[in-house]
mmCIF file with all atom_site columns, C-alpha atoms in Angstrom:
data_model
loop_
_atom_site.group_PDB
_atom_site.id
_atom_site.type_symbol
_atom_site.label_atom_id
_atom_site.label_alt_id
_atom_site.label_comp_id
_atom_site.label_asym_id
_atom_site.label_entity_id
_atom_site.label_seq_id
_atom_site.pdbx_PDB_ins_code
_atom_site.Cartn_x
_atom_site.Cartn_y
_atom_site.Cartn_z
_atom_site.occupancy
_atom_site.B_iso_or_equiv
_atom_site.pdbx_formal_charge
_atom_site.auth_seq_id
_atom_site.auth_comp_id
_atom_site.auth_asym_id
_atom_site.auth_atom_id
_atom_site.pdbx_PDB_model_num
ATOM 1  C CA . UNK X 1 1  ? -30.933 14.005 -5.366  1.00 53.00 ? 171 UNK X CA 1
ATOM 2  C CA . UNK X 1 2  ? -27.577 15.542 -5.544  1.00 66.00 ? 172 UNK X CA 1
ATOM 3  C CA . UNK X 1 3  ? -24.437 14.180 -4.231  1.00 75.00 ? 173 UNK X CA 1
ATOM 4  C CA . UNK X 1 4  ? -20.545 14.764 -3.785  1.00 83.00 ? 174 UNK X CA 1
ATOM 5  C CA . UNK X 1 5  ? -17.039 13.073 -4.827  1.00 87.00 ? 175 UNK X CA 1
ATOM 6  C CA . UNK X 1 6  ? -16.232 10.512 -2.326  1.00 82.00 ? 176 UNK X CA 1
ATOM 7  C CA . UNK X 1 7  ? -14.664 11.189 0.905   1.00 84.00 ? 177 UNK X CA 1
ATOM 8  C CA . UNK X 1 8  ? -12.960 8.969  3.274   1.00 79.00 ? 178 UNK X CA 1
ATOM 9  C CA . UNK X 1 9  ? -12.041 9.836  7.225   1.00 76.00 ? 179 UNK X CA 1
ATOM 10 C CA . UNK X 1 10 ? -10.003 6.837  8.020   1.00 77.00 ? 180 UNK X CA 1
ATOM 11 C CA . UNK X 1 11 ? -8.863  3.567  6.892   1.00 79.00 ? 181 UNK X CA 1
ATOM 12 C CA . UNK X 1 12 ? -12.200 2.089  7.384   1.00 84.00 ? 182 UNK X CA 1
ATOM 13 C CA . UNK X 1 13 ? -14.264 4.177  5.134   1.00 81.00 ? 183 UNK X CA 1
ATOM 14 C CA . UNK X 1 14 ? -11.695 3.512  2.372   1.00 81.00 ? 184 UNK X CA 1
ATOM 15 C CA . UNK X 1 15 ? -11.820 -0.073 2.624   1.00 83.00 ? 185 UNK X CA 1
ATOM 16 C CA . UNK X 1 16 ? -15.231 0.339  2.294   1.00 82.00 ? 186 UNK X CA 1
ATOM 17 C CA . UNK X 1 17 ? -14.905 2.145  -1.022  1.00 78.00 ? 187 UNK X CA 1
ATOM 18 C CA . UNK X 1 18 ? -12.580 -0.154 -2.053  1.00 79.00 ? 188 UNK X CA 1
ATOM 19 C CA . UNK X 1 19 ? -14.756 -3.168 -1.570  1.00 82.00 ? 189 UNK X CA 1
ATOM 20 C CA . UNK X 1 20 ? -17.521 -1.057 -3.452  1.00 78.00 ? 190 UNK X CA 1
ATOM 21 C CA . UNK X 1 21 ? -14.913 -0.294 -6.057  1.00 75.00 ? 191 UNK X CA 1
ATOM 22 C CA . UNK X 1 22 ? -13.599 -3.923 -6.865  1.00 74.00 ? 192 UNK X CA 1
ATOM 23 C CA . UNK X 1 23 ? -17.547 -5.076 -6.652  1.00 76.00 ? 193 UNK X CA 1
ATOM 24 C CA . UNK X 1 24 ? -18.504 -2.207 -8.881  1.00 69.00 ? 194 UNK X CA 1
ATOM 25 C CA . UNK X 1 25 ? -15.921 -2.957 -11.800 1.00 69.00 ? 195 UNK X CA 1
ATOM 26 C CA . UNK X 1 26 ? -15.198 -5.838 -13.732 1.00 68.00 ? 196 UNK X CA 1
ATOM 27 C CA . UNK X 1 27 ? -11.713 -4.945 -13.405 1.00 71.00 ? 197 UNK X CA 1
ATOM 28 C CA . UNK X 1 28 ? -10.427 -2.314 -10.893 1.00 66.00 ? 198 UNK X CA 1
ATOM 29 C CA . UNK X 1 29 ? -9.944  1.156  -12.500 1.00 71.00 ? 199 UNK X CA 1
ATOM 30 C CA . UNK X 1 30 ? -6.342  2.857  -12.445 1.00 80.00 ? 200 UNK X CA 1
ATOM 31 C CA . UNK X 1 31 ? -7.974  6.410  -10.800 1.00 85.00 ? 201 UNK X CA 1
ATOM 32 C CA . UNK X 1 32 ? -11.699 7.313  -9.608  1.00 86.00 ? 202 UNK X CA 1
ATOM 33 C CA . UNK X 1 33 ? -12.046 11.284 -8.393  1.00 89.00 ? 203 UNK X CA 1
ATOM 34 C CA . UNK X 1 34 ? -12.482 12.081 -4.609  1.00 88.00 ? 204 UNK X CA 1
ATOM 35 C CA . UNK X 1 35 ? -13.355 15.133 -3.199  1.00 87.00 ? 205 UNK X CA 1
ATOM 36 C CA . UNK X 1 36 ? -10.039 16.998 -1.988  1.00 84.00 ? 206 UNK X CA 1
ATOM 37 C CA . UNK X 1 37 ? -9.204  19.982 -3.097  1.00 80.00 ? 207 UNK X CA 1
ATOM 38 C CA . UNK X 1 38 ? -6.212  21.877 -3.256  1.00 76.00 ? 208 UNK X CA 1
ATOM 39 C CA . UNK X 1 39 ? -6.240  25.261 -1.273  1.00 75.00 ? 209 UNK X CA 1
ATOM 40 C CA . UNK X 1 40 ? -5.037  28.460 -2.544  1.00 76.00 ? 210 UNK X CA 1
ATOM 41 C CA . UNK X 1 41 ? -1.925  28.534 -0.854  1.00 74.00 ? 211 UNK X CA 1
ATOM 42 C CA . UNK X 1 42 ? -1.609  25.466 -3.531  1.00 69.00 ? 212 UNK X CA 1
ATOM 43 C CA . UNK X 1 43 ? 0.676   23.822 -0.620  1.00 68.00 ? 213 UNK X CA 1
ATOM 44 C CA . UNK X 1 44 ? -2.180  22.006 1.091   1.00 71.00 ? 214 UNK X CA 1
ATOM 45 C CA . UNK X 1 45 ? -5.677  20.288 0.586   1.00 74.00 ? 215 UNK X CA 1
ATOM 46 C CA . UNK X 1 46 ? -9.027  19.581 2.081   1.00 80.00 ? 216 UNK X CA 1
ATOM 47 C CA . UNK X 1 47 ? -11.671 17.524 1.725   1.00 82.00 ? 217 UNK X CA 1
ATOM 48 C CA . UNK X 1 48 ? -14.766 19.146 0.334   1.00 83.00 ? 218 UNK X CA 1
ATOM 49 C CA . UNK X 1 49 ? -17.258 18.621 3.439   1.00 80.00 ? 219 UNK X CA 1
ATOM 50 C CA . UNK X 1 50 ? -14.226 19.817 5.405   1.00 79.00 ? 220 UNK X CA 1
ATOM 51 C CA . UNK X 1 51 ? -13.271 16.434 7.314   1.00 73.00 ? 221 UNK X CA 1
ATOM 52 C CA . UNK X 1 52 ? -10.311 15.800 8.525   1.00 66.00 ? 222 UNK X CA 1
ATOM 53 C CA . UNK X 1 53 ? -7.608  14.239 6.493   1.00 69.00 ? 223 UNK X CA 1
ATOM 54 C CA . UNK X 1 54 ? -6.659  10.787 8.165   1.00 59.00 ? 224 UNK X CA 1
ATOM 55 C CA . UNK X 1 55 ? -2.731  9.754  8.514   1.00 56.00 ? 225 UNK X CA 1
ATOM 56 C CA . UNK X 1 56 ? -3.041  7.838  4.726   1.00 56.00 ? 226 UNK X CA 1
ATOM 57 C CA . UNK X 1 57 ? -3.215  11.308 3.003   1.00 60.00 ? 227 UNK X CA 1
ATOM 58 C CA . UNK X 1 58 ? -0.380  13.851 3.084   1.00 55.00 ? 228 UNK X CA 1
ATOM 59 C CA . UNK X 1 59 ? -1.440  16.820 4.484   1.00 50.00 ? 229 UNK X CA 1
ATOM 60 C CA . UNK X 1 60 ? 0.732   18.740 2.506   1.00 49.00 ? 230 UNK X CA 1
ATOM 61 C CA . UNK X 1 61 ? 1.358   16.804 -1.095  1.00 58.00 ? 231 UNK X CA 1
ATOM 62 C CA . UNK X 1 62 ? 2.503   19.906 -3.606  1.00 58.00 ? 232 UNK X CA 1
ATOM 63 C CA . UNK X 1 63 ? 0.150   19.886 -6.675  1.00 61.00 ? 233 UNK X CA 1
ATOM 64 C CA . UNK X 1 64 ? 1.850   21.261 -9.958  1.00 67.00 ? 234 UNK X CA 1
ATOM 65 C CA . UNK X 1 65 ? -0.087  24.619 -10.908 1.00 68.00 ? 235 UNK X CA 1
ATOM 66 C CA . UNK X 1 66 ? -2.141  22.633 -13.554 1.00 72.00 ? 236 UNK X CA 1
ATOM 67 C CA . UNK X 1 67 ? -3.714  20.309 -11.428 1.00 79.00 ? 237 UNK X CA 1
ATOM 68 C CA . UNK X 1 68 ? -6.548  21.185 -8.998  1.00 79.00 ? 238 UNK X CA 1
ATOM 69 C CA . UNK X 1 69 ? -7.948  18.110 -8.644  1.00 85.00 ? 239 UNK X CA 1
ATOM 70 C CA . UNK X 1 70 ? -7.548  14.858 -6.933  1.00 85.00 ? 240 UNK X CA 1
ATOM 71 C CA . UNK X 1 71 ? -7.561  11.021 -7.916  1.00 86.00 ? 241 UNK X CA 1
ATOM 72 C CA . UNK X 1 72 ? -7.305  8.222  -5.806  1.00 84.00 ? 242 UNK X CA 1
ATOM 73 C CA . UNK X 1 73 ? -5.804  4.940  -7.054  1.00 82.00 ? 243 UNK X CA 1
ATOM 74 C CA . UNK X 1 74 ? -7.148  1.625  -5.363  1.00 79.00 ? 244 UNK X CA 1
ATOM 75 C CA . UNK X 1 75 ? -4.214  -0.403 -6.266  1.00 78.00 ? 245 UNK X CA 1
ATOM 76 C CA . UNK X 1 76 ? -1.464  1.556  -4.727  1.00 79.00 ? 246 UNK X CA 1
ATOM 77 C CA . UNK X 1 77 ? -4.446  3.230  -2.390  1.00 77.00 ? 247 UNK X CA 1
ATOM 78 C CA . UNK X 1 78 ? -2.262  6.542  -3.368  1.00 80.00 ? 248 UNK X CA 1
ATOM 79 C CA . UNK X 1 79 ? -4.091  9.853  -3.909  1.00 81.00 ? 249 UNK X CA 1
ATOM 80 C CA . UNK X 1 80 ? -2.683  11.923 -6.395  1.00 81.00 ? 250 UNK X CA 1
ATOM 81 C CA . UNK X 1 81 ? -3.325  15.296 -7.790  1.00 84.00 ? 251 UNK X CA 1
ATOM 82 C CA . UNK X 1 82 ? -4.359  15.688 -11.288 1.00 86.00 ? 252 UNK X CA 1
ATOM 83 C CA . UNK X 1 83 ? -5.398  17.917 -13.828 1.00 87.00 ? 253 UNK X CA 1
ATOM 84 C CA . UNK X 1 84 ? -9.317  18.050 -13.481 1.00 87.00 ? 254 UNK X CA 1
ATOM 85 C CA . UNK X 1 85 ? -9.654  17.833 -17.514 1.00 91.00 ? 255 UNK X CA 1
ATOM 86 C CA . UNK X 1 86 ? -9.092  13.793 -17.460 1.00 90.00 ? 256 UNK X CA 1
ATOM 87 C CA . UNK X 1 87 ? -11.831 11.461 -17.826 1.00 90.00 ? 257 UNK X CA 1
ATOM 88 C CA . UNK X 1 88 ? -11.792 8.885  -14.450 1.00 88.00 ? 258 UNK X CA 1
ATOM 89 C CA . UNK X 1 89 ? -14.400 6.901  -13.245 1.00 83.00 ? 259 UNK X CA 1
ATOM 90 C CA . UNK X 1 90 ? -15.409 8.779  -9.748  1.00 84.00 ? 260 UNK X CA 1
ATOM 91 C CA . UNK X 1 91 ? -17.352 7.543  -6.741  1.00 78.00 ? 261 UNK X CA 1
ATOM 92 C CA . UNK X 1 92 ? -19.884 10.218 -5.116  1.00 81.00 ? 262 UNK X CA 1
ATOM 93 C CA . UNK X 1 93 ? -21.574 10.078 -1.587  1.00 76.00 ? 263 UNK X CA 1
ATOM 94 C CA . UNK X 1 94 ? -25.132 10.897 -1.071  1.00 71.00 ? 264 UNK X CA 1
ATOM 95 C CA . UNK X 1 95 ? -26.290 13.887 1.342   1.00 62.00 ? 265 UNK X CA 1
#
């Protein structure tokens, strides 16, 4: 029934979103939401089922104060934060 924002533990499980990404959309979209979040020290993030971050993803990428949440773009395969308030497309995981 419910689900959460896409995680990914290694380079595997993002290709595989990626290949659901570029099969879900006519055309691939610029940012889709994942599920890190930034940590109060606001220095460091986490994935929301509390994975572990694989090498890809900087364990310690700075967000600005205003944005505590986290896009992920398939083209550059980047994540970067963002302020939650933008409309992206987002990819969840069922639990």
């Amino acid at each position: 029934e419910g689900g959460l924002l896409a995680t990914f533990k290694g380079k595997m499980e993002e290709q595989i979103i990626l290949n659901e990404l570029y099969r879900g959309f006519s055309e691939s979209p610029k940012v889709v939401w994942i599920g890190l979040d930034r940590l109060e020290d606001h220095k460091t993030y986490k994935w929301i089922d509390n994975g572990v971050i694989h090498e890809n993803i900087s364990k310690n990428m700075i967000f600005p104060d205003d944005h505590e949440c986290t896009g992920y773009n398939p083209n550059s395969q980047f994540v970067t934060p963002m302020p939650c308030f933008l409309l992206n497309n987002y990819f969840c995981e069922l639990r």
